[in-house]
PDB file of C-alpha atoms in Angstrom:
ATOM      1  CA  UNK E   1      51.345  54.835-142.516  1.00  0.00           C
ATOM      2  CA  UNK E   2      48.985  57.274-141.055  1.00  0.00           C
ATOM      3  CA  UNK E   3      48.959  56.732-136.598  1.00  0.00           C
ATOM      4  CA  UNK E   4      46.254  58.255-134.969  1.00  0.00           C
ATOM      5  CA  UNK E   5      46.941  58.168-130.661  1.00  0.00           C
ATOM      6  CA  UNK E   6      43.720  58.579-128.586  1.00  0.00           C
ATOM      7  CA  UNK E   7      44.058  59.394-124.900  1.00  0.00           C
ATOM      8  CA  UNK E   8      41.435  57.240-123.664  1.00  0.00           C
ATOM      9  CA  UNK E   9      39.555  57.725-120.192  1.00  0.00           C
ATOM     10  CA  UNK E  10      40.094  54.435-117.537  1.00  0.00           C
ATOM     11  CA  UNK E  11      38.128  51.430-119.490  1.00  0.00           C
ATOM     12  CA  UNK E  12      35.004  51.373-120.999  1.00  0.00           C
ATOM     13  CA  UNK E  13      34.542  50.552-125.055  1.00  0.00           C
ATOM     14  CA  UNK E  14      37.773  50.975-126.057  1.00  0.00           C
ATOM     15  CA  UNK E  15      37.457  48.172-128.182  1.00  0.00           C
ATOM     16  CA  UNK E  16      35.886  50.463-130.650  1.00  0.00           C
ATOM     17  CA  UNK E  17      39.207  51.647-131.848  1.00  0.00           C
ATOM     18  CA  UNK E  18      41.121  48.440-132.850  1.00  0.00           C
ATOM     19  CA  UNK E  19      37.782  47.955-134.583  1.00  0.00           C
ATOM     20  CA  UNK E  20      37.979  50.583-136.584  1.00  0.00           C
ATOM     21  CA  UNK E  21      41.582  50.257-137.178  1.00  0.00           C
ATOM     22  CA  UNK E  22      40.191  46.853-138.892  1.00  0.00           C
ATOM     23  CA  UNK E  23      37.599  48.281-140.866  1.00  0.00           C
ATOM     24  CA  UNK E  24      39.733  51.206-142.289  1.00  0.00           C
ATOM     25  CA  UNK E  25      42.726  49.283-143.462  1.00  0.00           C
ATOM     26  CA  UNK E  26      40.340  45.706-144.358  1.00  0.00           C
ATOM     27  CA  UNK E  27      38.220  44.780-147.079  1.00  0.00           C
ATOM     28  CA  UNK E  28      35.509  47.382-145.845  1.00  0.00           C
ATOM     29  CA  UNK E  29      37.509  50.237-146.768  1.00  0.00           C
ATOM     30  CA  UNK E  30      39.307  52.222-149.791  1.00  0.00           C
ATOM     31  CA  UNK E  31      42.377  52.387-148.546  1.00  0.00           C
ATOM     32  CA  UNK E  32      44.334  50.761-145.343  1.00  0.00           C
ATOM     33  CA  UNK E  33      47.792  51.912-143.167  1.00  0.00           C
ATOM     34  CA  UNK E  34      45.867  52.902-140.366  1.00  0.00           C
ATOM     35  CA  UNK E  35      46.908  52.728-136.667  1.00  0.00           C
ATOM     36  CA  UNK E  36      45.113  53.785-133.846  1.00  0.00           C
ATOM     37  CA  UNK E  37      47.374  53.602-130.953  1.00  0.00           C
ATOM     38  CA  UNK E  38      45.610  54.204-127.517  1.00  0.00           C
ATOM     39  CA  UNK E  39      46.583  54.842-124.033  1.00  0.00           C
ATOM     40  CA  UNK E  40      44.736  55.501-121.269  1.00  0.00           C
ATOM     41  CA  UNK E  41      44.564  57.691-118.109  1.00  0.00           C
ATOM     42  CA  UNK E  42      42.620  57.169-114.662  1.00  0.00           C
ATOM     43  CA  UNK E  43      40.168  59.317-112.634  1.00  0.00           C
ATOM     44  CA  UNK E  44      37.166  58.855-112.327  1.00  0.00           C
ATOM     45  CA  UNK E  45      34.545  57.366-114.558  1.00  0.00           C
ATOM     46  CA  UNK E  46      31.810  59.451-112.697  1.00  0.00           C
ATOM     47  CA  UNK E  47      29.671  61.809-114.573  1.00  0.00           C
ATOM     48  CA  UNK E  48      29.841  64.799-112.282  1.00  0.00           C
ATOM     49  CA  UNK E  49      31.602  68.347-113.230  1.00  0.00           C
ATOM     50  CA  UNK E  50      33.807  68.281-110.361  1.00  0.00           C
ATOM     51  CA  UNK E  51      34.992  64.784-111.187  1.00  0.00           C
ATOM     52  CA  UNK E  52      34.978  65.579-115.178  1.00  0.00           C
ATOM     53  CA  UNK E  53      37.339  68.590-114.842  1.00  0.00           C
ATOM     54  CA  UNK E  54      39.859  67.066-113.249  1.00  0.00           C
ATOM     55  CA  UNK E  55      39.677  64.326-115.457  1.00  0.00           C
ATOM     56  CA  UNK E  56      40.610  66.616-118.455  1.00  0.00           C
ATOM     57  CA  UNK E  57      43.164  68.363-116.189  1.00  0.00           C
ATOM     58  CA  UNK E  58      46.613  69.696-118.175  1.00  0.00           C
ATOM     59  CA  UNK E  59      48.652  67.433-116.060  1.00  0.00           C
ATOM     60  CA  UNK E  60      46.166  64.237-117.136  1.00  0.00           C
ATOM     61  CA  UNK E  61      46.206  64.619-120.544  1.00  0.00           C
ATOM     62  CA  UNK E  62      50.001  65.067-120.396  1.00  0.00           C
ATOM     63  CA  UNK E  63      50.555  61.931-119.155  1.00  0.00           C
ATOM     64  CA  UNK E  64      48.875  60.779-121.438  1.00  0.00           C
ATOM     65  CA  UNK E  65      51.005  62.392-124.237  1.00  0.00           C
ATOM     66  CA  UNK E  66      54.047  60.615-123.044  1.00  0.00           C
ATOM     67  CA  UNK E  67      52.123  57.383-123.151  1.00  0.00           C
ATOM     68  CA  UNK E  68      51.385  58.099-126.839  1.00  0.00           C
ATOM     69  CA  UNK E  69      54.754  58.725-127.513  1.00  0.00           C
ATOM     70  CA  UNK E  70      56.011  55.648-128.316  1.00  0.00           C
ATOM     71  CA  UNK E  71      53.565  55.421-130.805  1.00  0.00           C
ATOM     72  CA  UNK E  72      55.033  58.612-132.656  1.00  0.00           C
ATOM     73  CA  UNK E  73      51.613  59.565-133.389  1.00  0.00           C
ATOM     74  CA  UNK E  74      50.934  61.997-136.230  1.00  0.00           C
ATOM     75  CA  UNK E  75      48.158  63.483-133.981  1.00  0.00           C
ATOM     76  CA  UNK E  76      46.666  63.247-130.614  1.00  0.00           C
ATOM     77  CA  UNK E  77      42.701  62.943-129.704  1.00  0.00           C
ATOM     78  CA  UNK E  78      41.550  63.456-126.378  1.00  0.00           C
ATOM     79  CA  UNK E  79      38.703  60.783-126.711  1.00  0.00           C
ATOM     80  CA  UNK E  80      36.499  62.033-124.399  1.00  0.00           C
ATOM     81  CA  UNK E  81      33.575  64.393-125.126  1.00  0.00           C
ATOM     82  CA  UNK E  82      31.902  65.162-121.346  1.00  0.00           C
ATOM     83  CA  UNK E  83      35.744  65.377-120.061  1.00  0.00           C
ATOM     84  CA  UNK E  84      35.999  68.264-122.848  1.00  0.00           C
ATOM     85  CA  UNK E  85      32.694  70.427-123.153  1.00  0.00           C
ATOM     86  CA  UNK E  86      32.629  70.234-119.647  1.00  0.00           C
ATOM     87  CA  UNK E  87      35.118  73.122-120.523  1.00  0.00           C
ATOM     88  CA  UNK E  88      33.208  75.470-122.163  1.00  0.00           C
ATOM     89  CA  UNK E  89      34.459  76.224-125.869  1.00  0.00           C
ATOM     90  CA  UNK E  90      37.320  78.331-124.879  1.00  0.00           C
ATOM     91  CA  UNK E  91      38.050  76.223-122.145  1.00  0.00           C
ATOM     92  CA  UNK E  92      38.232  73.059-124.727  1.00  0.00           C
ATOM     93  CA  UNK E  93      40.216  74.834-126.950  1.00  0.00           C
ATOM     94  CA  UNK E  94      42.939  76.072-124.581  1.00  0.00           C
ATOM     95  CA  UNK E  95      42.648  72.392-123.339  1.00  0.00           C
ATOM     96  CA  UNK E  96      43.295  70.896-126.801  1.00  0.00           C
ATOM     97  CA  UNK E  97      45.860  73.329-127.549  1.00  0.00           C
ATOM     98  CA  UNK E  98      48.055  72.670-124.817  1.00  0.00           C
ATOM     99  CA  UNK E  99      47.320  68.698-125.341  1.00  0.00           C
ATOM    100  CA  UNK E 100      49.151  69.465-129.102  1.00  0.00           C
ATOM    101  CA  UNK E 101      52.095  71.726-127.249  1.00  0.00           C
ATOM    102  CA  UNK E 102      53.163  68.915-125.166  1.00  0.00           C
ATOM    103  CA  UNK E 103      52.335  65.920-127.591  1.00  0.00           C
ATOM    104  CA  UNK E 104      54.202  67.748-130.829  1.00  0.00           C
ATOM    105  CA  UNK E 105      51.115  67.139-132.801  1.00  0.00           C
ATOM    106  CA  UNK E 106      48.178  68.607-133.741  1.00  0.00           C
ATOM    107  CA  UNK E 107      45.865  67.579-131.213  1.00  0.00           C
ATOM    108  CA  UNK E 108      41.766  68.038-130.788  1.00  0.00           C
ATOM    109  CA  UNK E 109      38.674  66.183-128.539  1.00  0.00           C
ATOM    110  CA  UNK E 110      35.616  64.022-129.513  1.00  0.00           C
ATOM    111  CA  UNK E 111      33.779  67.903-128.792  1.00  0.00           C
ATOM    112  CA  UNK E 112      35.130  69.465-131.459  1.00  0.00           C
ATOM    113  CA  UNK E 113      34.967  66.386-133.497  1.00  0.00           C
ATOM    114  CA  UNK E 114      31.250  66.551-133.088  1.00  0.00           C
ATOM    115  CA  UNK E 115      31.354  70.041-134.468  1.00  0.00           C
ATOM    116  CA  UNK E 116      33.751  69.525-137.142  1.00  0.00           C
ATOM    117  CA  UNK E 117      31.074  66.108-138.070  1.00  0.00           C
ATOM    118  CA  UNK E 118      28.470  68.220-138.261  1.00  0.00           C
ATOM    119  CA  UNK E 119      30.144  70.474-140.501  1.00  0.00           C
ATOM    120  CA  UNK E 120      31.226  68.184-143.056  1.00  0.00           C
ATOM    121  CA  UNK E 121      27.703  66.773-143.328  1.00  0.00           C
ATOM    122  CA  UNK E 122      26.711  70.072-143.243  1.00  0.00           C
ATOM    123  CA  UNK E 123      24.344  69.562-140.220  1.00  0.00           C
ATOM    124  CA  UNK E 124      22.776  72.627-138.594  1.00  0.00           C
ATOM    125  CA  UNK E 125      19.803  71.042-136.900  1.00  0.00           C
ATOM    126  CA  UNK E 126      20.318  67.976-134.200  1.00  0.00           C
ATOM    127  CA  UNK E 127      18.843  65.536-131.751  1.00  0.00           C
ATOM    128  CA  UNK E 128      20.963  64.701-129.084  1.00  0.00           C
ATOM    129  CA  UNK E 129      20.350  61.633-126.829  1.00  0.00           C
ATOM    130  CA  UNK E 130      22.835  61.864-124.021  1.00  0.00           C
ATOM    131  CA  UNK E 131      23.382  59.170-121.696  1.00  0.00           C
ATOM    132  CA  UNK E 132      24.666  61.285-119.360  1.00  0.00           C
ATOM    133  CA  UNK E 133      22.895  62.578-116.079  1.00  0.00           C
ATOM    134  CA  UNK E 134      20.989  65.904-117.350  1.00  0.00           C
ATOM    135  CA  UNK E 135      22.953  68.831-115.778  1.00  0.00           C
ATOM    136  CA  UNK E 136      26.116  67.039-118.110  1.00  0.00           C
ATOM    137  CA  UNK E 137      24.374  66.668-121.362  1.00  0.00           C
ATOM    138  CA  UNK E 138      23.531  70.191-121.124  1.00  0.00           C
ATOM    139  CA  UNK E 139      26.518  71.174-121.270  1.00  0.00           C
ATOM    140  CA  UNK E 140      27.222  69.459-124.340  1.00  0.00           C
ATOM    141  CA  UNK E 141      23.897  71.683-125.580  1.00  0.00           C
ATOM    142  CA  UNK E 142      25.763  74.958-124.964  1.00  0.00           C
ATOM    143  CA  UNK E 143      28.935  73.591-126.612  1.00  0.00           C
ATOM    144  CA  UNK E 144      26.906  72.657-129.532  1.00  0.00           C
ATOM    145  CA  UNK E 145      25.363  76.136-129.559  1.00  0.00           C
ATOM    146  CA  UNK E 146      28.878  77.971-129.876  1.00  0.00           C
ATOM    147  CA  UNK E 147      29.971  75.585-132.826  1.00  0.00           C
ATOM    148  CA  UNK E 148      26.769  76.379-134.564  1.00  0.00           C
ATOM    149  CA  UNK E 149      24.633  73.264-134.245  1.00  0.00           C
ATOM    150  CA  UNK E 150      21.336  73.950-132.368  1.00  0.00           C
ATOM    151  CA  UNK E 151      20.088  71.166-130.682  1.00  0.00           C
ATOM    152  CA  UNK E 152      15.846  70.987-131.110  1.00  0.00           C
ATOM    153  CA  UNK E 153      15.352  68.368-128.398  1.00  0.00           C
ATOM    154  CA  UNK E 154      18.030  66.519-125.651  1.00  0.00           C
ATOM    155  CA  UNK E 155      17.162  63.667-123.710  1.00  0.00           C
ATOM    156  CA  UNK E 156      19.065  62.554-120.932  1.00  0.00           C
ATOM    157  CA  UNK E 157      19.199  58.958-119.344  1.00  0.00           C
ATOM    158  CA  UNK E 158      20.743  59.823-116.651  1.00  0.00           C
ATOM    159  CA  UNK E 159      23.548  57.215-115.809  1.00  0.00           C
ATOM    160  CA  UNK E 160      25.973  58.200-113.192  1.00  0.00           C
ATOM    161  CA  UNK E 161      29.213  56.500-114.452  1.00  0.00           C
ATOM    162  CA  UNK E 162      31.373  55.173-117.554  1.00  0.00           C
ATOM    163  CA  UNK E 163      31.468  51.803-116.721  1.00  0.00           C
ATOM    164  CA  UNK E 164      27.625  51.550-116.478  1.00  0.00           C
ATOM    165  CA  UNK E 165      27.302  52.899-120.029  1.00  0.00           C
ATOM    166  CA  UNK E 166      30.058  50.659-121.326  1.00  0.00           C
ATOM    167  CA  UNK E 167      27.811  48.093-120.164  1.00  0.00           C
ATOM    168  CA  UNK E 168      25.063  49.036-122.375  1.00  0.00           C
ATOM    169  CA  UNK E 169      23.342  45.901-124.646  1.00  0.00           C
ATOM    170  CA  UNK E 170      23.532  46.997-128.467  1.00  0.00           C
ATOM    171  CA  UNK E 171      20.123  47.020-129.150  1.00  0.00           C
ATOM    172  CA  UNK E 172      19.970  49.395-126.005  1.00  0.00           C
ATOM    173  CA  UNK E 173      22.105  52.088-127.802  1.00  0.00           C
ATOM    174  CA  UNK E 174      20.163  51.535-130.800  1.00  0.00           C
ATOM    175  CA  UNK E 175      17.127  52.001-128.857  1.00  0.00           C
ATOM    176  CA  UNK E 176      18.533  55.505-126.830  1.00  0.00           C
ATOM    177  CA  UNK E 177      19.197  56.776-130.301  1.00  0.00           C
ATOM    178  CA  UNK E 178      16.059  56.189-132.318  1.00  0.00           C
ATOM    179  CA  UNK E 179      13.598  57.183-129.524  1.00  0.00           C
ATOM    180  CA  UNK E 180      15.182  60.190-129.185  1.00  0.00           C
ATOM    181  CA  UNK E 181      14.775  61.652-132.698  1.00  0.00           C
ATOM    182  CA  UNK E 182      13.470  64.896-133.821  1.00  0.00           C
ATOM    183  CA  UNK E 183      11.299  64.724-137.252  1.00  0.00           C
ATOM    184  CA  UNK E 184      13.237  67.865-138.123  1.00  0.00           C
ATOM    185  CA  UNK E 185      16.508  67.484-137.202  1.00  0.00           C
ATOM    186  CA  UNK E 186      19.058  66.771-139.301  1.00  0.00           C
ATOM    187  CA  UNK E 187      21.307  64.208-137.242  1.00  0.00           C
ATOM    188  CA  UNK E 188      20.620  62.343-134.435  1.00  0.00           C
ATOM    189  CA  UNK E 189      23.820  62.686-131.722  1.00  0.00           C
ATOM    190  CA  UNK E 190      25.078  59.971-129.391  1.00  0.00           C
ATOM    191  CA  UNK E 191      27.914  61.786-127.088  1.00  0.00           C
ATOM    192  CA  UNK E 192      29.671  59.337-124.897  1.00  0.00           C
ATOM    193  CA  UNK E 193      32.970  57.320-125.832  1.00  0.00           C
ATOM    194  CA  UNK E 194      32.414  54.955-122.957  1.00  0.00           C
ATOM    195  CA  UNK E 195      29.359  53.606-125.749  1.00  0.00           C
ATOM    196  CA  UNK E 196      29.791  51.022-128.093  1.00  0.00           C
ATOM    197  CA  UNK E 197      28.223  52.242-131.263  1.00  0.00           C
ATOM    198  CA  UNK E 198      30.522  51.478-134.079  1.00  0.00           C
ATOM    199  CA  UNK E 199      28.843  48.577-134.824  1.00  0.00           C
ATOM    200  CA  UNK E 200      25.869  49.703-134.498  1.00  0.00           C
ATOM    201  CA  UNK E 201      25.771  52.710-136.720  1.00  0.00           C
ATOM    202  CA  UNK E 202      24.228  51.881-139.916  1.00  0.00           C
ATOM    203  CA  UNK E 203      21.427  49.628-137.774  1.00  0.00           C
ATOM    204  CA  UNK E 204      20.304  53.075-136.428  1.00  0.00           C
ATOM    205  CA  UNK E 205      20.890  55.228-139.580  1.00  0.00           C
ATOM    206  CA  UNK E 206      18.420  52.505-141.150  1.00  0.00           C
ATOM    207  CA  UNK E 207      15.963  53.168-138.452  1.00  0.00           C
ATOM    208  CA  UNK E 208      16.618  57.080-138.381  1.00  0.00           C
ATOM    209  CA  UNK E 209      16.193  57.660-141.968  1.00  0.00           C
ATOM    210  CA  UNK E 210      19.230  60.101-141.417  1.00  0.00           C
ATOM    211  CA  UNK E 211      22.400  60.474-140.124  1.00  0.00           C
ATOM    212  CA  UNK E 212      23.859  59.207-136.524  1.00  0.00           C
ATOM    213  CA  UNK E 213      26.691  61.001-134.927  1.00  0.00           C
ATOM    214  CA  UNK E 214      28.237  58.561-132.368  1.00  0.00           C
ATOM    215  CA  UNK E 215      31.300  59.845-129.874  1.00  0.00           C
ATOM    216  CA  UNK E 216      34.100  56.864-131.155  1.00  0.00           C
ATOM    217  CA  UNK E 217      32.848  57.692-134.849  1.00  0.00           C
ATOM    218  CA  UNK E 218      33.670  61.039-134.924  1.00  0.00           C
ATOM    219  CA  UNK E 219      36.805  60.804-132.642  1.00  0.00           C
ATOM    220  CA  UNK E 220      38.293  58.661-135.008  1.00  0.00           C
ATOM    221  CA  UNK E 221      36.908  60.787-138.080  1.00  0.00           C
ATOM    222  CA  UNK E 222      38.469  63.678-136.188  1.00  0.00           C
ATOM    223  CA  UNK E 223      42.079  61.976-136.056  1.00  0.00           C
ATOM    224  CA  UNK E 224      42.067  61.440-139.966  1.00  0.00           C
ATOM    225  CA  UNK E 225      40.606  64.720-140.603  1.00  0.00           C
ATOM    226  CA  UNK E 226      43.510  66.531-138.818  1.00  0.00           C
ATOM    227  CA  UNK E 227      46.326  64.311-140.580  1.00  0.00           C
ATOM    228  CA  UNK E 228      44.656  65.534-143.913  1.00  0.00           C
ATOM    229  CA  UNK E 229      43.766  61.713-144.505  1.00  0.00           C
ATOM    230  CA  UNK E 230      40.385  60.459-145.861  1.00  0.00           C
ATOM    231  CA  UNK E 231      38.621  56.898-145.749  1.00  0.00           C
ATOM    232  CA  UNK E 232      35.386  55.779-147.176  1.00  0.00           C
ATOM    233  CA  UNK E 233      34.001  52.880-145.059  1.00  0.00           C
ATOM    234  CA  UNK E 234      30.271  51.752-145.586  1.00  0.00           C
ATOM    235  CA  UNK E 235      29.854  50.437-142.150  1.00  0.00           C
ATOM    236  CA  UNK E 236      30.553  53.617-140.282  1.00  0.00           C
ATOM    237  CA  UNK E 237      27.972  55.645-141.253  1.00  0.00           C
ATOM    238  CA  UNK E 238      27.089  58.913-143.422  1.00  0.00           C
ATOM    239  CA  UNK E 239      30.147  60.702-142.213  1.00  0.00           C
ATOM    240  CA  UNK E 240      31.883  57.712-143.395  1.00  0.00           C
ATOM    241  CA  UNK E 241      30.705  57.766-146.988  1.00  0.00           C
ATOM    242  CA  UNK E 242      31.847  61.187-147.973  1.00  0.00           C
ATOM    243  CA  UNK E 243      35.081  62.631-148.344  1.00  0.00           C
ATOM    244  CA  UNK E 244      35.745  66.270-146.371  1.00  0.00           C
TER     245      UNK E 244
END
């Protein structure tokens, strides 16, 4: 049994995780025995830099690690893109290292998951379809650049809170990604764990004719990567159809 614990901010799209657990262990997967427990920390759901720095603070993530301890995870992931990239590359690295020290197991965050997933697929140039306000979204572009991922175009939906993102209808999620593609991009990235995307990934990839990487998708994949586990799942996009 492999157990990957996720620290998730507030409430929005955390139901993507039990869905993924079902897909990873059900008839859609080639193997089972994956547990994906989620524990919540609370701060703000505002997409603004000061609030995001507070949300991803060492103390809050330590609280999340304490909540996850009862699940005895093999790895822990901070399931928040903006609450990690807002620290910059070095700050996000320190954030993950401190989380690992507290949890006593390997740790990472959604921001690093995007970079590692792009590397696994050989993706070099991307389009970003962000839900965030423009100033926050640009920090994600900067983070990707340090990780060797070039952003050809970045679209910002300007949504102020995670709660609003969590209320987006599936059609709106597909439209956000499909309308903000770039013809020369290797993939489209959709960075917000507050957005339900797991049920829409294949529809987006069909519309685009290329891979799509979404926040909850890459976060779950990153946990598997940290534990040395590979699962092939047809319904979770190109990322889950290659052995990394």
